[in-house]
Tab-separated table of N, CA and C in Angstrom:
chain	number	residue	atom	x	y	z
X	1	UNK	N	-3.907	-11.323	-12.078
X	1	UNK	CA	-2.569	-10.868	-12.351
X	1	UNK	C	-1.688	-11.259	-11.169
X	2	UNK	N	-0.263	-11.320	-11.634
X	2	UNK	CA	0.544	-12.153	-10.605
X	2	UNK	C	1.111	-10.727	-9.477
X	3	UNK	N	1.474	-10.690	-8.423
X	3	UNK	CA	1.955	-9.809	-8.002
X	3	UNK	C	2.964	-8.668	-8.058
X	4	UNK	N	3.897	-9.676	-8.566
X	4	UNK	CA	4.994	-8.930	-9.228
X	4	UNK	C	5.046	-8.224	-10.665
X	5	UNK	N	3.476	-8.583	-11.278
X	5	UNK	CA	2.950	-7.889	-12.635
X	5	UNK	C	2.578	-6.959	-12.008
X	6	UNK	N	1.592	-6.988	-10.990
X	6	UNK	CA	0.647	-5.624	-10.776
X	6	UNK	C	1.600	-4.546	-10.322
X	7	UNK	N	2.679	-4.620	-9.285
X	7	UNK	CA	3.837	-3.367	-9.215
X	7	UNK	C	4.219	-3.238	-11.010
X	8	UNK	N	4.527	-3.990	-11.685
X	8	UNK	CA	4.981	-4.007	-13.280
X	8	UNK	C	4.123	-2.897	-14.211
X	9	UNK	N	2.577	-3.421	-13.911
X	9	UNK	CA	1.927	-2.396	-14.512
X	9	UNK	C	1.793	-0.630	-14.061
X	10	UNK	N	2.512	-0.605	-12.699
X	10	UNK	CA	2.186	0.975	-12.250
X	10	UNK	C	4.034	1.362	-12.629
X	11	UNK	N	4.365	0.679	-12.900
X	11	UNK	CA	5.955	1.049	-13.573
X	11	UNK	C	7.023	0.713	-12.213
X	12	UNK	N	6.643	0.047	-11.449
X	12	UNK	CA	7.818	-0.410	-10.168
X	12	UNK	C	7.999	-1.767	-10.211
X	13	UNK	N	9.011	-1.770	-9.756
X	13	UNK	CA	9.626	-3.551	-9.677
X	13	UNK	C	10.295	-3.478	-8.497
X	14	UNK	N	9.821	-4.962	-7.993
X	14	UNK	CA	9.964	-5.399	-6.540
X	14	UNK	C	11.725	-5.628	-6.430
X	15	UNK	N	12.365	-5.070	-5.353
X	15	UNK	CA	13.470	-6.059	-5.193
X	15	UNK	C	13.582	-7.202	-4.787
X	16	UNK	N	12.852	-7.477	-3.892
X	16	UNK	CA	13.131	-8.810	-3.687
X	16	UNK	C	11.286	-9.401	-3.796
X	17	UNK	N	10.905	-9.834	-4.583
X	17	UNK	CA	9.212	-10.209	-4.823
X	17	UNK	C	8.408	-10.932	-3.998
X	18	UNK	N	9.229	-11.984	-3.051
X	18	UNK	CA	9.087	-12.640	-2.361
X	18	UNK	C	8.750	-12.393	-0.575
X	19	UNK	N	9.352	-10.567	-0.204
X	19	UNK	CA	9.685	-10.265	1.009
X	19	UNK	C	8.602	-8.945	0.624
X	20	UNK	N	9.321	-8.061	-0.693
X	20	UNK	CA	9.168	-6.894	-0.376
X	20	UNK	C	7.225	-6.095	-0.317
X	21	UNK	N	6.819	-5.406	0.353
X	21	UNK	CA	5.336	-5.150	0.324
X	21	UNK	C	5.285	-3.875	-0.725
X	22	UNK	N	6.445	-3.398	-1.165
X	22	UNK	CA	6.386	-1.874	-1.507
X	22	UNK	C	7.785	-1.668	-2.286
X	23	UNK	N	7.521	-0.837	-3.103
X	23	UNK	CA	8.542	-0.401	-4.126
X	23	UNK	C	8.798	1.127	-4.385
X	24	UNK	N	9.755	1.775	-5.079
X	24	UNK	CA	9.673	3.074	-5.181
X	24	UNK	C	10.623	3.344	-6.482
X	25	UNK	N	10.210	4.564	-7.031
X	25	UNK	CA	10.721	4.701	-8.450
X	25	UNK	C	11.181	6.285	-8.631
X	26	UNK	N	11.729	6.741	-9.550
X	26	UNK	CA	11.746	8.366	-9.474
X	26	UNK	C	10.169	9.022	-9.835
X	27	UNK	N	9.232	8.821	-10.276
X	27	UNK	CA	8.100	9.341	-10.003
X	27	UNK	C	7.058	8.777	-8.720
X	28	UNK	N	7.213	7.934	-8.004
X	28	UNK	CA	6.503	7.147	-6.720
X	28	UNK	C	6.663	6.431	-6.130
X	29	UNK	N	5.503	5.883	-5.016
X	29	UNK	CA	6.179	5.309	-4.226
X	29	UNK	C	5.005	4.121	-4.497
X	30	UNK	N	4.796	3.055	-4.540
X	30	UNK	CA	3.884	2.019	-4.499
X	30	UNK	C	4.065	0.665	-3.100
X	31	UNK	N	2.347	0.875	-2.762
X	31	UNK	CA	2.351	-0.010	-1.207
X	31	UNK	C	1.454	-1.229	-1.848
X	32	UNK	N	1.369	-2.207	-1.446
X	32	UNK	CA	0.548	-3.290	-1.635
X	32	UNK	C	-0.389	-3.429	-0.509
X	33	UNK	N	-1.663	-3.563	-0.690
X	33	UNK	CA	-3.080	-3.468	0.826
X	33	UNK	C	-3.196	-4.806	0.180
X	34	UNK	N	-4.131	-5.282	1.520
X	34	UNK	CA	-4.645	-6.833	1.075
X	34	UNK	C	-6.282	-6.111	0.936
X	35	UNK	N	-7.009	-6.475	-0.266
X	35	UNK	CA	-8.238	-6.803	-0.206
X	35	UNK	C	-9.385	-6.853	1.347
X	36	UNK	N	-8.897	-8.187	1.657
X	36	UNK	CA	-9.798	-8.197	3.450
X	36	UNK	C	-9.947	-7.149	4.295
X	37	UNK	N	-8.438	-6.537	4.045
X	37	UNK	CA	-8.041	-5.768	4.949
X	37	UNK	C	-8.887	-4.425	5.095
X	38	UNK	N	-9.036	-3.864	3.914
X	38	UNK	CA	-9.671	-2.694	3.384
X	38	UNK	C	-11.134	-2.334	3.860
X	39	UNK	N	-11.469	-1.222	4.408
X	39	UNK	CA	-12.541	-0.885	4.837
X	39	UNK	C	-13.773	-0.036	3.679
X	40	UNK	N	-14.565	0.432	4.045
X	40	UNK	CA	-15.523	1.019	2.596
X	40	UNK	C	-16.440	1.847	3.948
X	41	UNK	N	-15.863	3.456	3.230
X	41	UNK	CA	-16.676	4.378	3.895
X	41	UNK	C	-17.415	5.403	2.616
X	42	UNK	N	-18.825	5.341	2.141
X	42	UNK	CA	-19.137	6.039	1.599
X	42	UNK	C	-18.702	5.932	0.116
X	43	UNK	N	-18.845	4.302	0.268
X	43	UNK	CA	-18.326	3.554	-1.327
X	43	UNK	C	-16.591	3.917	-1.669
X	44	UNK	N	-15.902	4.322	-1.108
X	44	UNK	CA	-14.617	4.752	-1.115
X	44	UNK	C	-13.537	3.527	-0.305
X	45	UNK	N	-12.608	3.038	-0.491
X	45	UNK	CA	-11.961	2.294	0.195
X	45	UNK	C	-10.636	3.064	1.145
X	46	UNK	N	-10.376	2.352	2.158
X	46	UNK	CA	-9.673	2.942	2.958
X	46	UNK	C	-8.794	2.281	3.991
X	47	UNK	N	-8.055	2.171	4.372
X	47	UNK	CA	-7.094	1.577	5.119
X	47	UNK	C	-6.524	2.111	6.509
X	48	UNK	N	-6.581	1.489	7.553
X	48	UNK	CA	-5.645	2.006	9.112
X	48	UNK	C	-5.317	0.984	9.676
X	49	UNK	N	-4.247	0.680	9.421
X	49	UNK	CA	-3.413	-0.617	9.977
X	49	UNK	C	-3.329	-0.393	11.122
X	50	UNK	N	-3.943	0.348	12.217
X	50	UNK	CA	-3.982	-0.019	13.223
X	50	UNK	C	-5.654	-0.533	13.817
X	51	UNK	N	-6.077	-0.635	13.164
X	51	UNK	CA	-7.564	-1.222	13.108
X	51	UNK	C	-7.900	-1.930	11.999
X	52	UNK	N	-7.199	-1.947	10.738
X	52	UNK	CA	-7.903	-3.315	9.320
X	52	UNK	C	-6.512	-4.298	9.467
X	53	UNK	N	-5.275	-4.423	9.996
X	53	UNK	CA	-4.353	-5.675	10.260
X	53	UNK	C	-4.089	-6.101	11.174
X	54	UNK	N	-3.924	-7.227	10.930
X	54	UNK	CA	-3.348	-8.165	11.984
X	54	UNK	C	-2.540	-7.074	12.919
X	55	UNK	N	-1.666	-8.142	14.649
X	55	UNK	CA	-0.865	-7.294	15.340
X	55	UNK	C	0.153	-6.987	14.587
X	56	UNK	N	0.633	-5.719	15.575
X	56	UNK	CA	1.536	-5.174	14.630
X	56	UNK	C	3.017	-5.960	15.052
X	57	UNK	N	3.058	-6.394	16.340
X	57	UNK	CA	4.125	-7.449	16.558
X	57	UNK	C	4.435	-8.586	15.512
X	58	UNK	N	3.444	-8.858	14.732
X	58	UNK	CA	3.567	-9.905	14.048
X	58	UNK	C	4.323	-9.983	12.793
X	59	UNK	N	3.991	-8.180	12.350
X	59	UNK	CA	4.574	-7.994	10.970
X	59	UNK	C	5.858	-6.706	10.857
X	60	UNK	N	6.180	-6.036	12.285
X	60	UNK	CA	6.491	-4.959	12.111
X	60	UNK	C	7.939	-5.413	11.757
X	61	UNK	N	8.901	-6.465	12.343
X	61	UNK	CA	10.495	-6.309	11.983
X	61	UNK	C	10.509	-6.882	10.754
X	62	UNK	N	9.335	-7.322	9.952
X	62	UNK	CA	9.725	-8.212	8.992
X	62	UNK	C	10.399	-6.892	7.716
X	63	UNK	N	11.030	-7.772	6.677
X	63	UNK	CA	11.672	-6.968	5.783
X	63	UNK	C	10.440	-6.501	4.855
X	64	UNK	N	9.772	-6.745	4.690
X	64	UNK	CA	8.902	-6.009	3.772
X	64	UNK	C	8.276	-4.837	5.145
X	65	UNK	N	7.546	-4.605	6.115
X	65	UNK	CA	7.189	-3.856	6.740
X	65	UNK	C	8.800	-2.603	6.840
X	66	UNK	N	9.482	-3.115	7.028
X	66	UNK	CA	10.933	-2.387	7.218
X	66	UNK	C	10.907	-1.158	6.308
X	67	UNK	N	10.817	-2.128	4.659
X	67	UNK	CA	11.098	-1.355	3.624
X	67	UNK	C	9.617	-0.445	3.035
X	68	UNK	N	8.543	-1.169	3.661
X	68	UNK	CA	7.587	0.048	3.553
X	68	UNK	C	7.161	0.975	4.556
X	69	UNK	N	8.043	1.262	5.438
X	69	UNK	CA	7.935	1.929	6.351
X	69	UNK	C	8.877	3.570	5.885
X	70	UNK	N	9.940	3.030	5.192
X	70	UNK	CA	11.041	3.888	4.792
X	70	UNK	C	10.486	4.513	3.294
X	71	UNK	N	9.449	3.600	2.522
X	71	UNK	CA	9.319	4.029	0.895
X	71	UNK	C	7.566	4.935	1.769
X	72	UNK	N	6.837	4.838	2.847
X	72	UNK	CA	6.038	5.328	3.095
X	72	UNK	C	6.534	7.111	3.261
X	73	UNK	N	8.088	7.128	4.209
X	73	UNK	CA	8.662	8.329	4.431
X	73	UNK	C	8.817	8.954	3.027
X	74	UNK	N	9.312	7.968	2.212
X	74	UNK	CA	9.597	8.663	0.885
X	74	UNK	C	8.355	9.119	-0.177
X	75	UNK	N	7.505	8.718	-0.062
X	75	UNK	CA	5.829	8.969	-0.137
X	75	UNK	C	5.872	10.466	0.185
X	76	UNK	N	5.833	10.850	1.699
X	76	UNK	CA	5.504	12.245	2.163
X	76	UNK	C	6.291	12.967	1.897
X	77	UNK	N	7.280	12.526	1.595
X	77	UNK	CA	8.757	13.594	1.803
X	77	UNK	C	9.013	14.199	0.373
X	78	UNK	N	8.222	13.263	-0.221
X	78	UNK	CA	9.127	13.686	-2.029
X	78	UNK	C	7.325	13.945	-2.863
X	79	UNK	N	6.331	12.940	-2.342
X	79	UNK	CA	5.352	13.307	-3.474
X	79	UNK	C	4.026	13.371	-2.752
X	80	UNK	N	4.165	14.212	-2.142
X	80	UNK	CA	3.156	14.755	-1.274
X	80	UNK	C	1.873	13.809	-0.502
X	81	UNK	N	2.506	12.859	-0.181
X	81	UNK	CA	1.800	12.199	0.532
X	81	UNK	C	0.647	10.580	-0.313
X	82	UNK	N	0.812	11.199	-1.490
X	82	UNK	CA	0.317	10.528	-2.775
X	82	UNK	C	0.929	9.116	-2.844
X	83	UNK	N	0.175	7.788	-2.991
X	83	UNK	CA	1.138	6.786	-3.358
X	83	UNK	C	0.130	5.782	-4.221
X	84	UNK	N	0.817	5.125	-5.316
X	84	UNK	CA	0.261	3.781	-5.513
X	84	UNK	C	0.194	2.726	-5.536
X	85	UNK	N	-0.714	1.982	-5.347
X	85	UNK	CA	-1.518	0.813	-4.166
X	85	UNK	C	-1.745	-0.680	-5.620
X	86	UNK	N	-1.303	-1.508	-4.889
X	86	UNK	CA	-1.629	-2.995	-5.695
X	86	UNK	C	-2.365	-3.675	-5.023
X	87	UNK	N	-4.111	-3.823	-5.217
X	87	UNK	CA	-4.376	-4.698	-4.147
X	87	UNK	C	-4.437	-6.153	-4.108
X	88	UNK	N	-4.151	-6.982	-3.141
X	88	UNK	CA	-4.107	-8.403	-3.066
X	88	UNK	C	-4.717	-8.730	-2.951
X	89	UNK	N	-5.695	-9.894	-3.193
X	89	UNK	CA	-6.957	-10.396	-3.223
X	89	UNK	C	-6.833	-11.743	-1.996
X	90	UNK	N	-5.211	-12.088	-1.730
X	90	UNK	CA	-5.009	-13.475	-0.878
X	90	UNK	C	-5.632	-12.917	0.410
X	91	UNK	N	-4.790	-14.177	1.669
X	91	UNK	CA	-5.171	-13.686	2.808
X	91	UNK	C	-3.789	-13.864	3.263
X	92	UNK	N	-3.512	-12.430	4.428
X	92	UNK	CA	-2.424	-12.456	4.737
X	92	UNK	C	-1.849	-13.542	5.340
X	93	UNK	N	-0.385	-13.816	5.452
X	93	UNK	CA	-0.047	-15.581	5.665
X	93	UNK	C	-0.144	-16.330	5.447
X	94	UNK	N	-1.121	-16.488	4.791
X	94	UNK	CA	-1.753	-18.032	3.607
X	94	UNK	C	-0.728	-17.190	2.015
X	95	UNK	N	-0.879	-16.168	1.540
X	95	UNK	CA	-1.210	-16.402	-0.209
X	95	UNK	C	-1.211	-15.119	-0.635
X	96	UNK	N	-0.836	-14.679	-1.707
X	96	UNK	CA	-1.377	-13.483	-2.692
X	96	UNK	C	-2.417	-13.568	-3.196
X	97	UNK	N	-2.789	-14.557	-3.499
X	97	UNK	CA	-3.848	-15.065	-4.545
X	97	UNK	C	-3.712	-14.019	-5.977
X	98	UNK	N	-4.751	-13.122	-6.408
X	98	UNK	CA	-4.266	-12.710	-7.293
X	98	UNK	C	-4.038	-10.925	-7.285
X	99	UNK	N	-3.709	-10.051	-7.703
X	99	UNK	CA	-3.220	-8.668	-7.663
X	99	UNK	C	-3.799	-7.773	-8.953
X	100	UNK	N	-4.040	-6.720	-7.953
X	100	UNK	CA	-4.596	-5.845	-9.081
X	100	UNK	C	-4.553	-4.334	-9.089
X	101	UNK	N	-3.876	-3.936	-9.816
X	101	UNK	CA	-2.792	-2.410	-10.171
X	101	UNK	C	-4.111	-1.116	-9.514
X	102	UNK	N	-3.964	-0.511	-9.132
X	102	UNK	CA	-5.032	0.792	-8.449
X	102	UNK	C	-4.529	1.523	-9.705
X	103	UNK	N	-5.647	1.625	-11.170
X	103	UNK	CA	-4.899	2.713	-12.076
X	103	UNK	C	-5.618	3.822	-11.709
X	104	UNK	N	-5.193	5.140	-11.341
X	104	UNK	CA	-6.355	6.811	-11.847
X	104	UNK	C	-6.978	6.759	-12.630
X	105	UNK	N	-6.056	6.430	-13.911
X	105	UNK	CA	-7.280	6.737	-14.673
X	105	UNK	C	-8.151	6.003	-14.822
X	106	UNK	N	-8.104	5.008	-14.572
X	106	UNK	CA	-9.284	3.842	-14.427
X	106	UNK	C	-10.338	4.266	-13.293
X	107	UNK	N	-10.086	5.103	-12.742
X	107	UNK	CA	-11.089	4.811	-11.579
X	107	UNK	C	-11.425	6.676	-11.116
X	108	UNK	N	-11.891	7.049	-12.749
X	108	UNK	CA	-12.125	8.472	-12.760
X	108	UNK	C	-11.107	9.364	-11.885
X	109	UNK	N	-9.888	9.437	-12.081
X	109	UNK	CA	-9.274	10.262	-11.463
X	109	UNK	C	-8.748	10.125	-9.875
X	110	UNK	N	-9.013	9.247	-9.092
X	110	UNK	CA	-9.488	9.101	-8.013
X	110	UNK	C	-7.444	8.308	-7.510
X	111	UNK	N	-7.344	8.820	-6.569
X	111	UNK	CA	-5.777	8.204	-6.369
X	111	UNK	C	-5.493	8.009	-4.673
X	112	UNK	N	-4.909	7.141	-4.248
X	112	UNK	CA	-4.457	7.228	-2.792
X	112	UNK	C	-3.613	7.777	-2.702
X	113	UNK	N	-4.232	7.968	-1.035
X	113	UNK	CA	-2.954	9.533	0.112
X	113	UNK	C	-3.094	8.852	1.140
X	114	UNK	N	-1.691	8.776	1.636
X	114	UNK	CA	-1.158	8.852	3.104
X	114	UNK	C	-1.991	9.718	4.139
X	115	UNK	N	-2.902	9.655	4.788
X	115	UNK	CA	-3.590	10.558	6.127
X	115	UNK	C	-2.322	10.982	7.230
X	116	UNK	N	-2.420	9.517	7.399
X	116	UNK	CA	-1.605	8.839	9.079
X	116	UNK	C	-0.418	8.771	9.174
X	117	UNK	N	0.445	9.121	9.523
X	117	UNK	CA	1.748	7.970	9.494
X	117	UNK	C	2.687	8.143	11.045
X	118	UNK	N	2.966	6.981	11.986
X	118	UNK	CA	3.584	6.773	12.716
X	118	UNK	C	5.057	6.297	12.255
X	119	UNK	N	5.762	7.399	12.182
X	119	UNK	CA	7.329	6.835	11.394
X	119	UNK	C	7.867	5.714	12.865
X	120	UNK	N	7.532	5.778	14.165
X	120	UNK	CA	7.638	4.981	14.890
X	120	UNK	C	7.978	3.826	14.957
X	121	UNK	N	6.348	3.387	14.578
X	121	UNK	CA	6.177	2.158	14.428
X	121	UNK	C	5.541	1.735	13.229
X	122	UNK	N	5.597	2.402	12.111
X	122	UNK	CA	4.859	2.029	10.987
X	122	UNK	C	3.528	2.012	10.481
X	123	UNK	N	2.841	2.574	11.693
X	123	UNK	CA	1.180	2.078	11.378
X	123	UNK	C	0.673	3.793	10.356
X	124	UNK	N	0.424	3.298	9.251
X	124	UNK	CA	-0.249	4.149	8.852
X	124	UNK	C	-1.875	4.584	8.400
X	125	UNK	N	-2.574	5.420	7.645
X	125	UNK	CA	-3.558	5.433	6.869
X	125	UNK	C	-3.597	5.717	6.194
X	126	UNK	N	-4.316	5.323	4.936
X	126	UNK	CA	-4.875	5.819	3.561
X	126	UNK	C	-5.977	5.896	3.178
X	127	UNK	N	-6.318	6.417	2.410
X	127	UNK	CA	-7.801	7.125	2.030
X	127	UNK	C	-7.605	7.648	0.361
X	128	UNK	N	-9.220	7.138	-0.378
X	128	UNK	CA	-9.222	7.910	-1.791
X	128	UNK	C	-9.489	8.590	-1.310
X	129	UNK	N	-8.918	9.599	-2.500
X	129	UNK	CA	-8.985	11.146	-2.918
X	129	UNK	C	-8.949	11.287	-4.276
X	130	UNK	N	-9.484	12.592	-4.754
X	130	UNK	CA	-9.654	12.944	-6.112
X	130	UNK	C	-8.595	13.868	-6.098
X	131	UNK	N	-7.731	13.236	-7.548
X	131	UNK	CA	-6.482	13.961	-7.713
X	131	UNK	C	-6.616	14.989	-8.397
């Protein structure tokens, strides 16, 4: 699936498809993880961009980090920390390659949460949880 389908299928659309990492809607907030990036604790996947990405110099002024830094605030602030995730199968800087929607119900109930968040500098964490 193309990238800008997989935000399509959780009901968000990118503003700009090309920049943006993250979208937000009146029911959520949706982040895009890369595949590589993603860690596996106890068959569960999980994310801490300050240990599974690249530096953070590299990506932090860009406009997609910008705007998921602000739809991450809007994550905690409005839906309890809860968000949904498109994962990318590319490698960061090369490619998307291809994308694929994180559904609940597909995956017995099971949904990502915000742990971490440095409104700072952006670095956050996520972790499944059973919703």
């Amino acid at each position: 699936m193309k990238f800008t389908e997989a935000f399509q299928a959780l009901g968000y659309e990118l503003a700009v498809p090309r920049q943006d990492w993250s979208a937000s809607n009146e029911t959520g907030v949706c982040i895009s993880m890369w595949k590589v990036e993603l860690a596996n604790t106890d068959g569960k996947p999980w994310l801490d961009t300050k240990i599974h990405c690249g530096d953070i110099e590299i990506w932090k002024s860009k406009s997609g980090a910008v705007k998921r830094k602000a739809h991450l605030q809007q994550a905690i602030g409005l839906f309890d920390s809860y968000i949904d995730v498109v994962i990318v199968s590319g490698v960061p800087d090369e490619g998307y390659g291809d994308a694929a929607p994180w559904i609940p119900e597909k995956r017995q109930g099971f949904r990502w949460r915000i742990v971490n968040f440095d409104e700072n500098t952006g670095h956050f964490s996520a972790k499944i949880v059973e919703a």
